[in-house]
Coordinates of C-alpha atoms and ligand atoms in Angstrom, one line a residue:
X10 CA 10.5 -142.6 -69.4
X11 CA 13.4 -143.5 -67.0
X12 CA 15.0 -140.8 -64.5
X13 CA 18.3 -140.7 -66.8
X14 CA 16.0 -140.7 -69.7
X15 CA 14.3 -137.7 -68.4
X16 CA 17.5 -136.6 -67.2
X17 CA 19.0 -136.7 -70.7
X18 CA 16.3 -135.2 -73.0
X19 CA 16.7 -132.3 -70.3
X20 CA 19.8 -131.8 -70.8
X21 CA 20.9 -131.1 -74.2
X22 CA 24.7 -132.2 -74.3
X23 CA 24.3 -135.3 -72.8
X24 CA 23.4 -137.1 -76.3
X25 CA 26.1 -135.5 -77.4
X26 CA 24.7 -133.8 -79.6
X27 CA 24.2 -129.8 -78.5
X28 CA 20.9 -128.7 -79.4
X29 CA 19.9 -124.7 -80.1
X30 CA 20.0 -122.7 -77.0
X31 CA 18.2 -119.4 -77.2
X32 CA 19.7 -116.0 -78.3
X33 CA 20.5 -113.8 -75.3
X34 CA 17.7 -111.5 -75.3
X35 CA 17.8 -108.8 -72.5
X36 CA 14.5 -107.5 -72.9
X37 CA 13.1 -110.3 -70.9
X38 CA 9.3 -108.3 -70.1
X39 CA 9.0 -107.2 -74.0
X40 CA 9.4 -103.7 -72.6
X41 CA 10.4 -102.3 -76.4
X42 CA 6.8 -103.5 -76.9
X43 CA 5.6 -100.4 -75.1
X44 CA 6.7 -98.5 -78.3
X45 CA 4.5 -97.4 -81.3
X46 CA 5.2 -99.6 -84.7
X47 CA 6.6 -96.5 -86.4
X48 CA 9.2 -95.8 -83.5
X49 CA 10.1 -99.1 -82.8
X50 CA 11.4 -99.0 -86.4
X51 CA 13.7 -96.3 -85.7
X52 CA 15.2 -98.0 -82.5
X53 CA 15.7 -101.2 -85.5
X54 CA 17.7 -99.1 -87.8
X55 CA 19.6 -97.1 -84.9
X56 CA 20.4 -101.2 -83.7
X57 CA 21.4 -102.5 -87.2
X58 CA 23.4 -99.4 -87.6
X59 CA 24.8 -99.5 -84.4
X60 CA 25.9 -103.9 -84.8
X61 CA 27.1 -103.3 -88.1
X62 CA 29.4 -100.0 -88.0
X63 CA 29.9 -99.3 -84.4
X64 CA 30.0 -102.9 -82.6
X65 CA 32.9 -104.3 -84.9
X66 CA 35.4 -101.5 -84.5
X67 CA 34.4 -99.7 -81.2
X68 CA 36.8 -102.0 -79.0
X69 CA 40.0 -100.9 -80.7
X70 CA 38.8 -97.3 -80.6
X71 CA 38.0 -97.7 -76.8
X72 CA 41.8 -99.2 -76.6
X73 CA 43.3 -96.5 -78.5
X74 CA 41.8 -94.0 -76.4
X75 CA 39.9 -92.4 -79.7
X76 CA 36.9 -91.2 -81.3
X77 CA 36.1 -92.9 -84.6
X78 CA 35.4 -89.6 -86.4
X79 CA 35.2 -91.8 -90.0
X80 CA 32.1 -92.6 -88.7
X81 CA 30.7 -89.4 -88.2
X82 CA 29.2 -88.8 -91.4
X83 CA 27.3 -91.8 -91.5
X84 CA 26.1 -90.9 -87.6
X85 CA 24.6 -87.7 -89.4
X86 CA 22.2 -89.3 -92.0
X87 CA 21.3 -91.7 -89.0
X88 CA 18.7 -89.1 -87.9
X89 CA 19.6 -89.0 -84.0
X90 CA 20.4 -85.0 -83.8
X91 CA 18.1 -83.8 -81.3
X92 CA 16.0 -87.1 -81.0
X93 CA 12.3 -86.2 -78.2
X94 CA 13.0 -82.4 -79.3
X95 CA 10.6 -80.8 -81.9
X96 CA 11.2 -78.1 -84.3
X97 CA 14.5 -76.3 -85.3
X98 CA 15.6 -79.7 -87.6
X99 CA 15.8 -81.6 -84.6
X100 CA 14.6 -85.5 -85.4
X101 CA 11.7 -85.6 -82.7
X102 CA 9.5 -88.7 -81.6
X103 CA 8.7 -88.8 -77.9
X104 CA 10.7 -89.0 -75.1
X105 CA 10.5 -92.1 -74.4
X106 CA 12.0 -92.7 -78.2
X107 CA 15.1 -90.5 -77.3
X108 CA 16.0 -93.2 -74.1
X109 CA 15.0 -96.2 -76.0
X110 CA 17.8 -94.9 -78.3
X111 CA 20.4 -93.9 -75.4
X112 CA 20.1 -97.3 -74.0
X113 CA 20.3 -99.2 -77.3
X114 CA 23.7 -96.9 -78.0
X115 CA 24.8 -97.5 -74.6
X116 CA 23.7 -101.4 -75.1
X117 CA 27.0 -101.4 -77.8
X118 CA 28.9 -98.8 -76.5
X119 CA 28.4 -96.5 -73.1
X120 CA 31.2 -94.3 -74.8
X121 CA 29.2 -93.6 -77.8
X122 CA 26.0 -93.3 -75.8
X123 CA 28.4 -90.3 -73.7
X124 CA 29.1 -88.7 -77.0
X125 CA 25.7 -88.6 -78.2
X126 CA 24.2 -87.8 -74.7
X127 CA 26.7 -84.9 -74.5
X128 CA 25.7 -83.6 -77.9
X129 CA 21.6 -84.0 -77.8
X130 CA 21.2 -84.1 -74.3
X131 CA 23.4 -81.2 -72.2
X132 CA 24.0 -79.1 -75.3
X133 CA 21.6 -79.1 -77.3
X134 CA 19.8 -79.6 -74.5
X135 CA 20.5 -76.6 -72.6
X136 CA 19.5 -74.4 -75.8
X137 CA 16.5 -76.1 -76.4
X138 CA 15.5 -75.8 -72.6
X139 CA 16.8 -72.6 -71.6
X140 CA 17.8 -70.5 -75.0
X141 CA 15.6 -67.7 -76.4
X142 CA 14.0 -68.3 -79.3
X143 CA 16.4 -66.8 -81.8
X144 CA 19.1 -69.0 -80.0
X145 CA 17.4 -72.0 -80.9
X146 CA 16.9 -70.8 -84.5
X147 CA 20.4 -70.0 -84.8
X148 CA 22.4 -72.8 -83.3
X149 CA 19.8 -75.6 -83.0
X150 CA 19.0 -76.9 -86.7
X151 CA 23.1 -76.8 -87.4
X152 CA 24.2 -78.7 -84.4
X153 CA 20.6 -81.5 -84.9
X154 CA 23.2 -82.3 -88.0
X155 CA 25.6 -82.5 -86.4
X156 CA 27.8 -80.0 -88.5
X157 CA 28.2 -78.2 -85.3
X158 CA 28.9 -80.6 -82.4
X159 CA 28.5 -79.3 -78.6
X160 CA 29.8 -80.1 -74.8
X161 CA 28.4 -78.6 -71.5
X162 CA 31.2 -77.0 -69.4
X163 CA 29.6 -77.0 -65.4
X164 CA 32.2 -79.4 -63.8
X165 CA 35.3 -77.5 -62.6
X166 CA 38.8 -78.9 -61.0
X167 CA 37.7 -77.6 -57.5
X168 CA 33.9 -78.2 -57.6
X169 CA 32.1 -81.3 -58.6
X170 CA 28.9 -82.1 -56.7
X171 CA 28.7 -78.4 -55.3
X172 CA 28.4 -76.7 -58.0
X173 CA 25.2 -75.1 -57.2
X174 CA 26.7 -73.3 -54.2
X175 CA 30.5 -73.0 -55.1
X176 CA 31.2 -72.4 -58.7
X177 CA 34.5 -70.5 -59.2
X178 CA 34.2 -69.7 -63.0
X179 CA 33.3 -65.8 -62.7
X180 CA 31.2 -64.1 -65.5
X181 CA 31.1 -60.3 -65.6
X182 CA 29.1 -57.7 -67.7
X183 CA 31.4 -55.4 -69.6
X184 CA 29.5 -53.5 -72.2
X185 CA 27.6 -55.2 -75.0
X186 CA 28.9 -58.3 -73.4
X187 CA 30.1 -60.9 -70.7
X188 CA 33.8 -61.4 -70.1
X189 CA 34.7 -65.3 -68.4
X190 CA 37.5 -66.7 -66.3
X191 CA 37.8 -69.8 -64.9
X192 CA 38.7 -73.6 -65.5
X193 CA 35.6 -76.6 -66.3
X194 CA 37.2 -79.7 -66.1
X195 CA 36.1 -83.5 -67.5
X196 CA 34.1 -81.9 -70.5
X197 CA 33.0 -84.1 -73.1
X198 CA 33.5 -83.3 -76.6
X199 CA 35.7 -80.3 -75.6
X200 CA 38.7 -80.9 -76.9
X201 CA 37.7 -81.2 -80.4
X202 CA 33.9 -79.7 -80.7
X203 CA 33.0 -76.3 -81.8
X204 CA 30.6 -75.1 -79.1
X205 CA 30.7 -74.8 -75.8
X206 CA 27.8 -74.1 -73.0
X207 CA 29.9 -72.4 -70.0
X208 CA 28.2 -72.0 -67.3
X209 CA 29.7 -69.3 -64.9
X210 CA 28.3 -67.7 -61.6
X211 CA 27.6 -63.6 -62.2
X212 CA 29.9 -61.3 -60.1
X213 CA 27.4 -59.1 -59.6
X214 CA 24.2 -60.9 -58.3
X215 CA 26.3 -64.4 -57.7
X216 CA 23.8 -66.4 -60.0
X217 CA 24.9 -69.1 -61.8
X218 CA 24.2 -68.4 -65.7
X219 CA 24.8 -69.9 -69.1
X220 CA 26.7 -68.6 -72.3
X221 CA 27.1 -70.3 -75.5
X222 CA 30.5 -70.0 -76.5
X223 CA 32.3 -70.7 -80.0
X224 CA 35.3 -72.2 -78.8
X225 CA 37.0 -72.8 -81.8
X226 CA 36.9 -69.0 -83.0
X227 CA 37.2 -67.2 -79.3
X228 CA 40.6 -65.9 -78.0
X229 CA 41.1 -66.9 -74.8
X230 CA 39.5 -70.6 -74.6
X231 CA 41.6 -73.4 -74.7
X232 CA 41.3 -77.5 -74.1
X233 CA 43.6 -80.1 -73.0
X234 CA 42.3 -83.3 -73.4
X235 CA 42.3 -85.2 -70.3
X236 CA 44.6 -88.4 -70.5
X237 CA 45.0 -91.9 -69.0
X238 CA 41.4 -92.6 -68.3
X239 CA 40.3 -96.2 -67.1
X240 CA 36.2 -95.6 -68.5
X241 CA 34.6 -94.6 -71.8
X242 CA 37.8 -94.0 -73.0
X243 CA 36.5 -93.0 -76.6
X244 CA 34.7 -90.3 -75.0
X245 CA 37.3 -87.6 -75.5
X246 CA 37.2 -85.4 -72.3
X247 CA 38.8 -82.1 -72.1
X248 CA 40.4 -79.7 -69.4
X249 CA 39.1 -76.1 -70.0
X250 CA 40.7 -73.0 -69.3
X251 CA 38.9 -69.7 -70.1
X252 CA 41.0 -66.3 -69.6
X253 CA 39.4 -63.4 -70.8
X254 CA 37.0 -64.9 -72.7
X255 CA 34.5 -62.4 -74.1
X256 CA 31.4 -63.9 -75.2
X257 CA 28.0 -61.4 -76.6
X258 CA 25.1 -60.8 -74.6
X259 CA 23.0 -62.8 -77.7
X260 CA 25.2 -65.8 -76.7
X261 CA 24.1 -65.6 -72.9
X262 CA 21.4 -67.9 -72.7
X263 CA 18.5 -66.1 -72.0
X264 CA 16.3 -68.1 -69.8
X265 CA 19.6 -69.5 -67.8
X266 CA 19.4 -66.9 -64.4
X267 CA 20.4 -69.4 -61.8
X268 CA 21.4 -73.1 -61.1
X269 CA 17.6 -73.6 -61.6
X270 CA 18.0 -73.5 -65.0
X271 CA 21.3 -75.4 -64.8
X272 CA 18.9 -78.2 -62.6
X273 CA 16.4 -78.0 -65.6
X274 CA 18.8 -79.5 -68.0
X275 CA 20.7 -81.5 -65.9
X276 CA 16.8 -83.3 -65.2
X277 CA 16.8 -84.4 -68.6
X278 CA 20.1 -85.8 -68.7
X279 CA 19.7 -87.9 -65.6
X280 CA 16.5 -89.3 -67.3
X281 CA 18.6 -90.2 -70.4
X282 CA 21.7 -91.8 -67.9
X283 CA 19.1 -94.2 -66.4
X284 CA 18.7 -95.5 -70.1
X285 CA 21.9 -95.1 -70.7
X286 CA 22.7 -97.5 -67.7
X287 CA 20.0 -99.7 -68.5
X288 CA 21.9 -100.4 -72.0
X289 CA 25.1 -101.0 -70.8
X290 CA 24.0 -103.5 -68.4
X291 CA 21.9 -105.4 -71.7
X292 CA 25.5 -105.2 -73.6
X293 CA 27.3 -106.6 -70.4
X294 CA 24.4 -110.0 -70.2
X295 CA 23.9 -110.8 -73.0
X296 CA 28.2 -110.5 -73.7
X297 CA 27.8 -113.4 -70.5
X298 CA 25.3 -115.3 -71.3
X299 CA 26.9 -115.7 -74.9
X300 CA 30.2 -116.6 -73.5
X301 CA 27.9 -118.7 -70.7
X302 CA 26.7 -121.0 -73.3
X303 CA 29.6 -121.6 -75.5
X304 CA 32.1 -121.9 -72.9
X305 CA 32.8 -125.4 -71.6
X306 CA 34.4 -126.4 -68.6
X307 CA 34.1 -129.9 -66.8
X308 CA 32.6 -131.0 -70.5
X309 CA 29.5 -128.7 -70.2
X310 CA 28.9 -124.8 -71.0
X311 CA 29.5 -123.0 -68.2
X312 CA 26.0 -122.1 -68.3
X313 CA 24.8 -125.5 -67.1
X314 CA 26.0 -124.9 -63.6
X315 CA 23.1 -123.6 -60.7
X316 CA 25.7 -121.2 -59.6
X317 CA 26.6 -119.4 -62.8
X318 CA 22.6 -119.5 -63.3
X319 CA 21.7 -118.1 -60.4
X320 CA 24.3 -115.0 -61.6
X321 CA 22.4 -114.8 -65.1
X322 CA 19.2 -114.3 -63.4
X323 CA 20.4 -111.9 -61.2
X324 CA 21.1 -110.0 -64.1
X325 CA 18.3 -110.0 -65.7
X326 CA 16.5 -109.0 -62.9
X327 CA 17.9 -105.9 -62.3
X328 CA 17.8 -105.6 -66.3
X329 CA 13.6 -105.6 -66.1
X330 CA 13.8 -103.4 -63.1
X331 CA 15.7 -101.1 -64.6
X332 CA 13.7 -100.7 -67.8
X333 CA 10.0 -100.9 -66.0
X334 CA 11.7 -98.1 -64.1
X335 CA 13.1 -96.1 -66.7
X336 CA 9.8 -96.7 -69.0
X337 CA 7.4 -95.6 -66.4
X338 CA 9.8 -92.4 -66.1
X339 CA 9.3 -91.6 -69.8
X340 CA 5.3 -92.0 -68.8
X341 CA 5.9 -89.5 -66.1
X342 CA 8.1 -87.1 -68.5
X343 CA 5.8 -86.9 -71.4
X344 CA 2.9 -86.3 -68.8
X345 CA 5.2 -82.8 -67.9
X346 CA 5.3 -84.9 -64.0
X347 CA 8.6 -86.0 -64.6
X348 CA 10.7 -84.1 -61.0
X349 CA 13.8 -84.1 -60.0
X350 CA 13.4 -86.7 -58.0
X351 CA 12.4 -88.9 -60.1
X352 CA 15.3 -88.5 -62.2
X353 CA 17.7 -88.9 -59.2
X354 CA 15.8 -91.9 -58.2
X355 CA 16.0 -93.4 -62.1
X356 CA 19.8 -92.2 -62.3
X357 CA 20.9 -93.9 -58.9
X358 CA 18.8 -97.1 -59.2
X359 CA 19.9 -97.7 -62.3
X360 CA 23.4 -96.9 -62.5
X361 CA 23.7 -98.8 -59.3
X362 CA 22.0 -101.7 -60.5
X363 CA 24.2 -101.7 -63.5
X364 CA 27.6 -101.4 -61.7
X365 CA 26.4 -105.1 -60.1
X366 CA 25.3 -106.3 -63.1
X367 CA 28.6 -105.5 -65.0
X368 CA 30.4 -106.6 -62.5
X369 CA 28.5 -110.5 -62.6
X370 CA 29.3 -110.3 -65.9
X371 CA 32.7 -109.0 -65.7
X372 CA 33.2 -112.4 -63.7
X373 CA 31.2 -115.2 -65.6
X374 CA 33.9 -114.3 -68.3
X375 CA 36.6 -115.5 -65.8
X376 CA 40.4 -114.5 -66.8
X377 CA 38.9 -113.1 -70.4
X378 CA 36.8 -110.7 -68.3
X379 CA 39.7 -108.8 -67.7
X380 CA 40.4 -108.6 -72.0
X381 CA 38.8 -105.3 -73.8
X382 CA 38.5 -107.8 -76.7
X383 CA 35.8 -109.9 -75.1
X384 CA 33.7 -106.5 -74.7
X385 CA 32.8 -107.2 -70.5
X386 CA 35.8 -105.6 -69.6
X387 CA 34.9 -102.5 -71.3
X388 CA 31.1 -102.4 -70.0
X389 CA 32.8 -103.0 -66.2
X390 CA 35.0 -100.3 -66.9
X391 CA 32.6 -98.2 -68.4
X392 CA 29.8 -98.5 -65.8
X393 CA 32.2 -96.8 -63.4
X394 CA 32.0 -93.5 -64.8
X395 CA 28.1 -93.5 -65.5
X396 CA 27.3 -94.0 -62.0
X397 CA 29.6 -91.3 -60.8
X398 CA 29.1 -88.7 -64.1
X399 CA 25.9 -86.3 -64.0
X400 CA 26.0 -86.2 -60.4
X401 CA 27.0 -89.0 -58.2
X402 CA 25.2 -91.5 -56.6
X403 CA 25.5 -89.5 -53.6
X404 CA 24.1 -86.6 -55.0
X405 CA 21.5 -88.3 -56.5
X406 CA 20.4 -90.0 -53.3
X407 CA 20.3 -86.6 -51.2
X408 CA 17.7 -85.0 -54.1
X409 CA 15.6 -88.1 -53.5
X410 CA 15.9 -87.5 -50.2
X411 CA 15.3 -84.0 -49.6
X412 CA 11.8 -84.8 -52.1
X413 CA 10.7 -87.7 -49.1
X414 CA 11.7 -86.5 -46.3
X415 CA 11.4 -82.5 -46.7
X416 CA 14.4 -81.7 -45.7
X417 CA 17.9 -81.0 -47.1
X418 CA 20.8 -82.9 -46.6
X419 CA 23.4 -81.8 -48.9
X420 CA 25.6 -79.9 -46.4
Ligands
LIG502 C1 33.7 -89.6 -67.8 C2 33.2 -88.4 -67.3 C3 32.5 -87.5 -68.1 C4 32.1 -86.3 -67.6 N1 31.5 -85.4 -68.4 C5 31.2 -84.1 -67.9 C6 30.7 -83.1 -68.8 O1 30.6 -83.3 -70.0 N2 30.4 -81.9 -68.3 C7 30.5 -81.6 -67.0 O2 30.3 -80.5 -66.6 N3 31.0 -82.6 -66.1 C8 31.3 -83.8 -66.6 N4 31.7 -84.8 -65.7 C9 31.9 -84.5 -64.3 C10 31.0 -85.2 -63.3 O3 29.7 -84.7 -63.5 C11 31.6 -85.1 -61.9 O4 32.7 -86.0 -61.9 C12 30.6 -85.5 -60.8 O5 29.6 -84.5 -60.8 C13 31.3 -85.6 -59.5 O6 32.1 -84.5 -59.2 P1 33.6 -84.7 -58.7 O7 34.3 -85.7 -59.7 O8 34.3 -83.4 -58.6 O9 33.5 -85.5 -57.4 P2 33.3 -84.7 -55.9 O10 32.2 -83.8 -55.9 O11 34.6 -84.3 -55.4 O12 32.8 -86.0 -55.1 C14 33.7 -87.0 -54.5 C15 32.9 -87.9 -53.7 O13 32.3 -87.2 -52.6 C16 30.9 -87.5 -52.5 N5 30.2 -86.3 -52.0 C17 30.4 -85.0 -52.4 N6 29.5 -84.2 -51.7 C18 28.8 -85.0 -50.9 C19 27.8 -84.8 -49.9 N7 27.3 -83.5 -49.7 N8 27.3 -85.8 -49.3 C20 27.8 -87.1 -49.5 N9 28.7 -87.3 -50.4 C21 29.2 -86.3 -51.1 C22 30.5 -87.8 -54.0 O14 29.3 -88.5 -54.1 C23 31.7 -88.6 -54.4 O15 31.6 -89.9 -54.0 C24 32.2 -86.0 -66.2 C25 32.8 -86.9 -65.4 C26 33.3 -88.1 -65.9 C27 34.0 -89.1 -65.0

């Protein structure tokens, strides 16, 4: 064979004729192969359901600023509600299921990812993780069907990352029962779900401590929905303000005595962000490479050229770091080893890795990168708030550091 012949059968266009270029696949080291056959089926139906109702409509609701609550009922026969917890009619499967699942949500949608993460992860959560056992019987088995759907107040107007230290939302004993002022703000799910976990620092021994609250039904408690964002905008995200708000001791969550407990949750949920991350870097590549291959300039797809290349495997690389990362955590996790550290680690890496990686792809799209319709726009957009939601990068960086070093930086 010739140099041009060579040349030509190795490049597909050139015989004018393209021939079939490989589906973009962002699971480039077969890491879903780490799952049992029985739960890899799940994360199957949760992706078919996902590309089929979610995927062709999301964009406009993202636009709009909405939630698509039409597609709520078909969310609760999904089987999600309380996905890697067991008993109280949650769905189970390990915990490595239940971020398998975040990042193929996030993988779609990081919105819908939030929404579910929210739910499962910092309310549910919180109940599963530090409720008595009759709190879990109570409000568990409802909200794993999602007929009762939560949000996790902790961030307030005046205190983000310090909340540990500084909360200003005051809880006080009065009788039979707790009586809470204050103001949570960027709350997910507040301003239309129907129970909230407050979280609100004791008056009289200044610990931080946790009360389930029914929103709807309590005087007191009311939500305005936080407007103009720039990321997940179908994540609805409300401004609480509670006045008075009396709330029973059986609605204090009974194994919530300080921000330890808080921390406890907030462990889980960084280990679901780093999935979470991980997916919405998959949805931003393969939206590229798609675009890559079908997109011609000079008479070739754009994805022809070393340079554009050279950006594809860039993202895929942090793509497989991410999820040998994030799978090794669920290793650690369902060994009881998972620490707070190695959350903060997974959270930062991967959020981090995913704010380049949206950000490549953001680009390969050119001008249409800059379009919600062509879905890279959104993933940019979106990857802002991951990184900077369930503790900043910052934050996550000084746990990880005070774990290596032995000593505290935070202030
Ligand atoms: C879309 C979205 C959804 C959210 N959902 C929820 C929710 O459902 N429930 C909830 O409770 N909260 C929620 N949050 C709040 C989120 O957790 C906070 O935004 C986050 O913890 C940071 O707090 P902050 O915005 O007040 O920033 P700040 O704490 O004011 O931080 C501002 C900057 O200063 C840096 N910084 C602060 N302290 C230090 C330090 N000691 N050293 C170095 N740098 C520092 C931070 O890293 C950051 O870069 C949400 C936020 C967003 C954007």
């Amino acid at each position: 064979m010739t140099e041009s012949q060579s040349n030509a059968a190795a490049d597909p266009f050139a015989a004018g004729k393209p021939k079939r270029l490989p589906a973009p696949n962002s699971d480039f080291y077969e890491v879903y192969e780490t799952l049992p056959a029985e739960e890899f089926a799940t994360v199957k139906r949760v992706r078919a359901f996902l590309e089929t109702k979610i995927a062709p409509v999301i964009t406009d609701y993202w636009v709009n600023d909405a939630f698509p609550f039409e597609l709520l009922p078909a969310v609760k026969v999904l089987g999600i509600g309380g996905l890697g917890m067991h008993g109280y009619g949650c769905a189970g499967g390990s915990v490595a299921l239940a971020g398998f699942v975040q990042m193929e949500l996030a993988r779609i949608d990081p919105s819908f990812a939030t929404f579910i993460g929210v739910h499962n992860g910092l309310a549910m959560g919180s109940i599963y993780i530090d409720g008595s056992e009759q709190q879990k019987q109570k409000w568990l088995p409802p909200m794993a069907q999602f007929e009762k759907v939560g949000c996790f107040g902790l961030t307030e107007p005046l205190v983000g990352s310090g909340t540990s230290g500084g909360m200003l939302t005051t809880a006080k004993r009065e009788g039979d029962g707790w009586v809470l002022n204050g103001e949570k703000r960027w709350i997910g799910n507040a301003p239309w779900c129907d129970i909230s976990i407050i979280w609100a620092r004791d008056v009289a021994d200044n610990q931080v401590k946790g009360f389930i609250v029914e929103n709807k039904a309590t005087p007191g408690f009311s939500v305005e929905k936080i407007q103009n964002k720039i990321a997940l905008k179908v994540v609805q995200n409300g401004h609480i303000t509670l006045k008075g708000v009396r709330v029973p001791e059986a609605n204090r969550l009974q194994g919530g005595n300080s921000f330890r407990d808080t921390a406890r949750v907030l462990k889980m949920t960084r280990y679901a962000v780093a999935w979470m991350a991980t997916g919405c870097a998959m949805g931003a590549y393969e939206t590229a490479l798609e675009y890559a291959q079908e997109r011609l300039q000079f008479g070739k797809p754009i994805a022809s050229f070393q340079l554009v290349q050279d950006l594809l495997a860039k993202m895929i690389a942090n793509i497989t770091a991410s999820q040998c990362l994030i799978t090794r955590q669920a290793q650690l996790h369902a060994e009881g080893k998972l620490t707070d550290a190695h959350a903060a680690l997974a959270k930062a890496f991967t959020t981090a890795k995913c704010r380049e990686t949206v950000a490549w792809a953001r680009e390969l799209l050119g001008g249409n990168g800059i379009v919600a319709d062509y879905k890279a726009a959104r993933f940019f957009a979106d990857a802002e708030a991951l990184y900077s939601y369930e503790g900043t990068y910052q934050m996550q960086n000084l746990i990880v550091g005070r774990a290596i070093t032995g000593l505290a930086a935070f202030v």
